[in-house]
CSV table of C-alpha atoms in Angstrom, one decimal:
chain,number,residue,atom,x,y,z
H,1060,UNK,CA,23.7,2.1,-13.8
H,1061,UNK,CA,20.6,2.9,-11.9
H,1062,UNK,CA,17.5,0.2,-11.2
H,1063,UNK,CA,14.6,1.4,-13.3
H,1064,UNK,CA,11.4,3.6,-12.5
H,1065,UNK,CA,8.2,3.3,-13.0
H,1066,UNK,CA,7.9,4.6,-16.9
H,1067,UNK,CA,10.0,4.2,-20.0
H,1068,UNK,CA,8.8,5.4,-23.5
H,1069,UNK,CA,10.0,4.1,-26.6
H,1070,UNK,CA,10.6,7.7,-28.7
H,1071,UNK,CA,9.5,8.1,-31.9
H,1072,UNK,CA,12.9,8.2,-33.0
H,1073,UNK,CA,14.0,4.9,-31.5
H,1074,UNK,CA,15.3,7.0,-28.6
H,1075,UNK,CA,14.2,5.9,-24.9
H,1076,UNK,CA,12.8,8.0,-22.0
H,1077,UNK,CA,13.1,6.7,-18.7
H,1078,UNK,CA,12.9,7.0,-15.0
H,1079,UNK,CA,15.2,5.4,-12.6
H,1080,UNK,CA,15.2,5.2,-8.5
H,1081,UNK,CA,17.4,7.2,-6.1
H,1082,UNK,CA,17.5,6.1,-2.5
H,1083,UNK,CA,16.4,8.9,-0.4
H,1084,UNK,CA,17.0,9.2,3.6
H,1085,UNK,CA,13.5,11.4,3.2
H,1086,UNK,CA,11.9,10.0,0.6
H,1087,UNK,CA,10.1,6.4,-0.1
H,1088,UNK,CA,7.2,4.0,-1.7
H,1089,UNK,CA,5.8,2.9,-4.5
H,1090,UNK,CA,6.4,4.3,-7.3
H,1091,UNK,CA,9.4,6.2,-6.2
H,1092,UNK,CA,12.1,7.5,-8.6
H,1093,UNK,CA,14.3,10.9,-8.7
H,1094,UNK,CA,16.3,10.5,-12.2
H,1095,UNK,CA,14.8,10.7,-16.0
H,1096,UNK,CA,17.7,9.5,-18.7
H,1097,UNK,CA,17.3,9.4,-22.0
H,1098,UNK,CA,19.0,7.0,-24.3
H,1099,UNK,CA,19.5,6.7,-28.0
H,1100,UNK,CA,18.8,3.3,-29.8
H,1101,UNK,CA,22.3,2.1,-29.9
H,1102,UNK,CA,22.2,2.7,-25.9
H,1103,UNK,CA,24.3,6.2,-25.7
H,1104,UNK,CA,23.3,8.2,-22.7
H,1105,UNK,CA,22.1,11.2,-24.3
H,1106,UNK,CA,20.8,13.4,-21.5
H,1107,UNK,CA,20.4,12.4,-17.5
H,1108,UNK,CA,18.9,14.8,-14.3
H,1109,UNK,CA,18.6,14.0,-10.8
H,1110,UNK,CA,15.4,15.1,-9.8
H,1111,UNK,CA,16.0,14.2,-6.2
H,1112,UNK,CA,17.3,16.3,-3.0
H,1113,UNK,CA,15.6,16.4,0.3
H,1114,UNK,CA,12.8,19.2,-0.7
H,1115,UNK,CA,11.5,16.8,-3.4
H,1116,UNK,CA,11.7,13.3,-5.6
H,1117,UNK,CA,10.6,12.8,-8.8
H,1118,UNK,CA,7.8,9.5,-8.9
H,1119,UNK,CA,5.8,7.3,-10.9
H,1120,UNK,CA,5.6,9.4,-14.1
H,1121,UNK,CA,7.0,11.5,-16.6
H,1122,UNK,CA,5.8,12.8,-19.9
H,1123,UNK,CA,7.8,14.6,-23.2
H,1124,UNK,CA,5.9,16.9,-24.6
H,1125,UNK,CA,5.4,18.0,-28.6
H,1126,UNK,CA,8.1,20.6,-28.1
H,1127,UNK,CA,10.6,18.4,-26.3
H,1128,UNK,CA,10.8,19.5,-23.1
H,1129,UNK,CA,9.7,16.8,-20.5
H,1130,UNK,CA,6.8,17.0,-17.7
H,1131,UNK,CA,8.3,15.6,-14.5
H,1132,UNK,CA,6.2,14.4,-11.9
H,1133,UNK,CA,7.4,15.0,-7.6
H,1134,UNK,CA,7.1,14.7,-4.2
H,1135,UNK,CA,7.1,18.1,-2.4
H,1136,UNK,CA,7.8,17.9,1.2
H,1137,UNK,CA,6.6,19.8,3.4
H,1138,UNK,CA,7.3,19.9,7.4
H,1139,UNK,CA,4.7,19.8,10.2
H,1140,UNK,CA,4.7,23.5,10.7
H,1141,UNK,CA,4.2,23.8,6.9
H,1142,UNK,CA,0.8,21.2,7.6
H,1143,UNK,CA,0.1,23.2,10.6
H,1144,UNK,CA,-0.4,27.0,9.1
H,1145,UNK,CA,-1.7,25.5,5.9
H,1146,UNK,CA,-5.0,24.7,8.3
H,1147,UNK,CA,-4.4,20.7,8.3
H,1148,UNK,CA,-4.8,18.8,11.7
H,1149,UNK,CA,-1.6,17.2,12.6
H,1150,UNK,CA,-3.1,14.4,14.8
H,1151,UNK,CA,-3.9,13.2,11.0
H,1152,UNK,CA,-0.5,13.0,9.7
H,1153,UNK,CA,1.5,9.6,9.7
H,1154,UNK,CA,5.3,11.0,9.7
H,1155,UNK,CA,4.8,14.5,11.1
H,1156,UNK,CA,5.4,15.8,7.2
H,1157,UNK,CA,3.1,16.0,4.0
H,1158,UNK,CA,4.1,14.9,0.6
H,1159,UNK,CA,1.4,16.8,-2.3
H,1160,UNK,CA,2.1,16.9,-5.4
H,1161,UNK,CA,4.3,19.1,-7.5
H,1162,UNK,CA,4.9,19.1,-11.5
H,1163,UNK,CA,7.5,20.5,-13.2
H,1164,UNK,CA,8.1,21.0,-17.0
H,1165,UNK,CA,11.7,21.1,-17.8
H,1166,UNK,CA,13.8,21.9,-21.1
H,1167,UNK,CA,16.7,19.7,-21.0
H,1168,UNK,CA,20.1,21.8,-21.3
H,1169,UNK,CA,23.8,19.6,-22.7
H,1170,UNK,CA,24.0,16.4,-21.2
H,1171,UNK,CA,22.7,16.9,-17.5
H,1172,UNK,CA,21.1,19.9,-16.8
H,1173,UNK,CA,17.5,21.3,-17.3
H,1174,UNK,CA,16.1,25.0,-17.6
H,1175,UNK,CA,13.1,24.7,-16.0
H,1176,UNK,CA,9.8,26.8,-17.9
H,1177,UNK,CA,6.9,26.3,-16.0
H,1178,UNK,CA,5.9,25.0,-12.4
H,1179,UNK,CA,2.8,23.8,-10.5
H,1180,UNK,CA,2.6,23.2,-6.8
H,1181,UNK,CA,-0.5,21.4,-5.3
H,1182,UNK,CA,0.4,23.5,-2.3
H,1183,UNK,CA,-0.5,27.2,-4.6
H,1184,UNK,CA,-4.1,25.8,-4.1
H,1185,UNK,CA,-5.8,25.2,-0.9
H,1186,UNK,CA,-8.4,25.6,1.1
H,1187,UNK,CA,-10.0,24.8,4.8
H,1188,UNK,CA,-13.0,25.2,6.7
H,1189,UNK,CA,-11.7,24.4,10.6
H,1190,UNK,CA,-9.8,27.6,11.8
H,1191,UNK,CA,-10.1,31.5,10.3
H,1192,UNK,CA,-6.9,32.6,11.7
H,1193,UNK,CA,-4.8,30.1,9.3
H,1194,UNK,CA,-5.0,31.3,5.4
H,1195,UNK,CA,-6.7,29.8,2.7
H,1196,UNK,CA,-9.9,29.3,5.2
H,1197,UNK,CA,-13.4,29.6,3.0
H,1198,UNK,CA,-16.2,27.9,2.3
H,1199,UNK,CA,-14.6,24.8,0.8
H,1200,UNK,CA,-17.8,24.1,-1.7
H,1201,UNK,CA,-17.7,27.0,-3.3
H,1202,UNK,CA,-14.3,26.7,-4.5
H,1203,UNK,CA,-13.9,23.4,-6.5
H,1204,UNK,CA,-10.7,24.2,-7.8
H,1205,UNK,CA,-9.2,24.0,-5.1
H,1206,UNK,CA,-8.0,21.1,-3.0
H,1207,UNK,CA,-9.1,20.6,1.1
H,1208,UNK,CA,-6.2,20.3,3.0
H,1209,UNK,CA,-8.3,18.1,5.7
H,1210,UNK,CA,-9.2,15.4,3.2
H,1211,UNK,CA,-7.3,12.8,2.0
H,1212,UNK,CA,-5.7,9.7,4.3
H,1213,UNK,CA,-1.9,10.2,4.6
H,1214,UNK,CA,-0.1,7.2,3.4
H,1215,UNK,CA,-3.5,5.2,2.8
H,1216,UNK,CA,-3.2,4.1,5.7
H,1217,UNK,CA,-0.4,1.5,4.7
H,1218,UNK,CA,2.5,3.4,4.7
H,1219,UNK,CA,4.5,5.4,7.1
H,1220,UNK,CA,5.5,8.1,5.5
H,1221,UNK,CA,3.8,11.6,4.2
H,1222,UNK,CA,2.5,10.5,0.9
H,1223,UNK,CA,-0.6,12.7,0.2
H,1224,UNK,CA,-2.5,12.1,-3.1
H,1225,UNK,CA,0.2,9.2,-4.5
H,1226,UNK,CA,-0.6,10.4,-8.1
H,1227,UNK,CA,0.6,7.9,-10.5
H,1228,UNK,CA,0.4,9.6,-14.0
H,1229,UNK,CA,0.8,12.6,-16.1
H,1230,UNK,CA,-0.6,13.2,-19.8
H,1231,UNK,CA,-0.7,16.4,-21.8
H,1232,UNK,CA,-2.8,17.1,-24.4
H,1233,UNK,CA,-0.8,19.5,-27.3
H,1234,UNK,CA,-4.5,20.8,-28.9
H,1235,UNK,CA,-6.2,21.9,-25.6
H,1236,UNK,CA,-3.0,23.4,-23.8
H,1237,UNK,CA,-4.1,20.4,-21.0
H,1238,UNK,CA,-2.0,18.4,-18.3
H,1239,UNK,CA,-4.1,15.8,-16.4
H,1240,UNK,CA,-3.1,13.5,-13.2
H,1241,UNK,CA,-4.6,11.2,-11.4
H,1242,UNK,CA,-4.7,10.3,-8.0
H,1243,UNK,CA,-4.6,6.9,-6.3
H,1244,UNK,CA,-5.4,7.5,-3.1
H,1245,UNK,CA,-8.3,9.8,-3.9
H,1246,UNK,CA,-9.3,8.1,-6.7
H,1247,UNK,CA,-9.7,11.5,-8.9
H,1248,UNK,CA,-8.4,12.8,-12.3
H,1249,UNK,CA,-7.5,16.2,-12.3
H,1250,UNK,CA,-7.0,18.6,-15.4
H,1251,UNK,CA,-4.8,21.7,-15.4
H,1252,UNK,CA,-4.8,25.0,-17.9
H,1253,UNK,CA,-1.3,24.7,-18.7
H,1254,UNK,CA,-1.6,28.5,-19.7
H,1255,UNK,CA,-3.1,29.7,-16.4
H,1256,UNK,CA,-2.3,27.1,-13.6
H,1257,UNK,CA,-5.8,26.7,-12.4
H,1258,UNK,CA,-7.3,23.7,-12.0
H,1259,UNK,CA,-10.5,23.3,-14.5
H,1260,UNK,CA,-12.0,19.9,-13.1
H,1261,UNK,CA,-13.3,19.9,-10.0
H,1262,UNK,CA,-12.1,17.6,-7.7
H,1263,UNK,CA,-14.4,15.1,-6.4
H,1264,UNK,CA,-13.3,14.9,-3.4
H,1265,UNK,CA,-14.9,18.7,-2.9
H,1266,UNK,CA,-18.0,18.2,-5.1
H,1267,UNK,CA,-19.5,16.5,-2.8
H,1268,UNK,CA,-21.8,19.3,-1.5
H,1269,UNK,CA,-22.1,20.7,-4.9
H,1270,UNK,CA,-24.6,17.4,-6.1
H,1271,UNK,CA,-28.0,18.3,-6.3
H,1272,UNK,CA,-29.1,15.1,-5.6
H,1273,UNK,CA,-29.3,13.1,-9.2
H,1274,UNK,CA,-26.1,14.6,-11.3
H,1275,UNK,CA,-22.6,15.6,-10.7
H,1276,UNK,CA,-21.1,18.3,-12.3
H,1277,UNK,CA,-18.3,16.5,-14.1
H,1278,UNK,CA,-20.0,12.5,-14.8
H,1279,UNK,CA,-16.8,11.0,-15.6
H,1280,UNK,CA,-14.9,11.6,-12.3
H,1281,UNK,CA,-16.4,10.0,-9.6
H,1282,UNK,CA,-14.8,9.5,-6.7
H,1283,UNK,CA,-13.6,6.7,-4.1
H,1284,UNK,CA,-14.6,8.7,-1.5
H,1285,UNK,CA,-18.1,7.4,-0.1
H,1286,UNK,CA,-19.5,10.8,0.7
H,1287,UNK,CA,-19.4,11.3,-2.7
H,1288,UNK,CA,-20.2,8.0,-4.3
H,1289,UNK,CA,-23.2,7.1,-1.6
H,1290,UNK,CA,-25.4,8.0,-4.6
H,1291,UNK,CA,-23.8,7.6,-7.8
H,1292,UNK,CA,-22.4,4.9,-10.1
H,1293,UNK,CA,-19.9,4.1,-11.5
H,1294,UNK,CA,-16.7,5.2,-9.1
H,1295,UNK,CA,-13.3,5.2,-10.0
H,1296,UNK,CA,-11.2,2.9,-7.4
H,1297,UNK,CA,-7.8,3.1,-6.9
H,1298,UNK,CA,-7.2,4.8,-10.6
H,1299,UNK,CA,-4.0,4.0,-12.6
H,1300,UNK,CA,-3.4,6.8,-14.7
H,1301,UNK,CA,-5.2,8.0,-17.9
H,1302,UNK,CA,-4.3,9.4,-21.4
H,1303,UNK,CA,-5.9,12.0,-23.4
H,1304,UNK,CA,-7.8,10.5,-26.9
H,1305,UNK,CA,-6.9,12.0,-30.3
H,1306,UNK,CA,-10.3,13.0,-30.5
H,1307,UNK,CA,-12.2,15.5,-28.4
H,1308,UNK,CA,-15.9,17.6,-28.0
């Protein structure tokens, strides 16, 4: 028996999807988890996967999708040399170690294993403006999809450890081929092209130089950040995850 995650879903078959926590010696904070089981309703463990070893822990969130298989939301560590040719000054890490995100949509095989079918590493899309000799160096507003290495407070300040972007939710959405996340510490929602990988809202964090002084490009992500809120209402603070509506334009 394992002490329960942060999500559960009630199926629509009466079966139940959950998370449950692993203790890592790597691995820690809110939200933390590293195993999805999946019950039936007369409590008969149908299907269980560790999502845990010391290159990355499951978190926060999970999400089945229309064709059963089953979004898994991670940790991916990553060690100060990783930081360090990725173009991110260390002096700004807490642990000497970086935690971004890393999805994972898996078909779940028997009664404990998983084929996994598709992949997408926060990591695959970088970008920073402080050295030329390190890759992914460019000019960082002219590439909204991808993310600044240099931004973004390392544990929030609160916690010692390497958490990035502590994004606490994942949602797809079946008729526009979508996955969204959200961020905490960034206070940003993200959306992916689940058919190309790409990021397809810009994060806010890196629109900041792309306002032209009265509108964002995207009026329903506003940012935490200050640089980018100075002159524009509302902000999202601290966001909780998000769902797609039934409905769309």
């Amino acid at each position: 028996t394992y002490m329960p995650g942060s999500s559960v879903y009630l199926l629509e078959n009466g079966d139940l999807l959950r998370t449950c926590r692993i203790t890592s010696s790597v691995f820690s904070g809110g939200g933390i988890g590293g195993r999805v089981e999946r019950y039936d309703w007369d409590n008969n463990l149908l299907w269980s996967y560790d999502f845990a070893d010391n290159n990355y822990h499951q978190h926060h969130d999970i999400e089945l999708m229309p064709n059963g298989n089953i979004l898994v939301l991670c940790w991916e560590r990553k060690l100060l040399i990783d930081v360090i040719l990725a173009g991110r000054d260390p002096s700004t890490l807490v642990d000497n170690e970086l935690w971004p995100t890393y999805i994972i949509e898996v078909e779940p095989q028997g009664s404990n294993g998983i084929n996994i079918v598709w992949e997408w590493h926060l990591w695959d899309h970088l970008i920073q403006d402080i050295d030329a000799s390190y890759p992914n160096f460019g000019e960082i507003a002219e590439h909204p999809e991808l993310f600044n290495i240099n931004e973004g407070v390392v544990g929030n300040g609160i916690t010692s450890n390497g958490d990035w972007f502590h994004v606490n939710g994942v949602d797809y959405n079946e008729d526009l081929d979508q996955i969204v996340f959200s961020s905490r510490f960034a206070s940003e929602i993200y959306i992916i092209d689940h058919s190309t990988i790409q990021i397809i809202i810009t994060p806010c964090w890196q629109m900041k130089s792309l306002f032209n002084g009265s509108e964002p490009i995207f009026n329903f992500a506003f940012s935490y950040n200050p640089a980018v809120c100075s002159d524009v209402s509302p902000c999202f603070i601290h966001t909780h995850t998000h769902t797609h509506t039934h409905t769309h334009t």
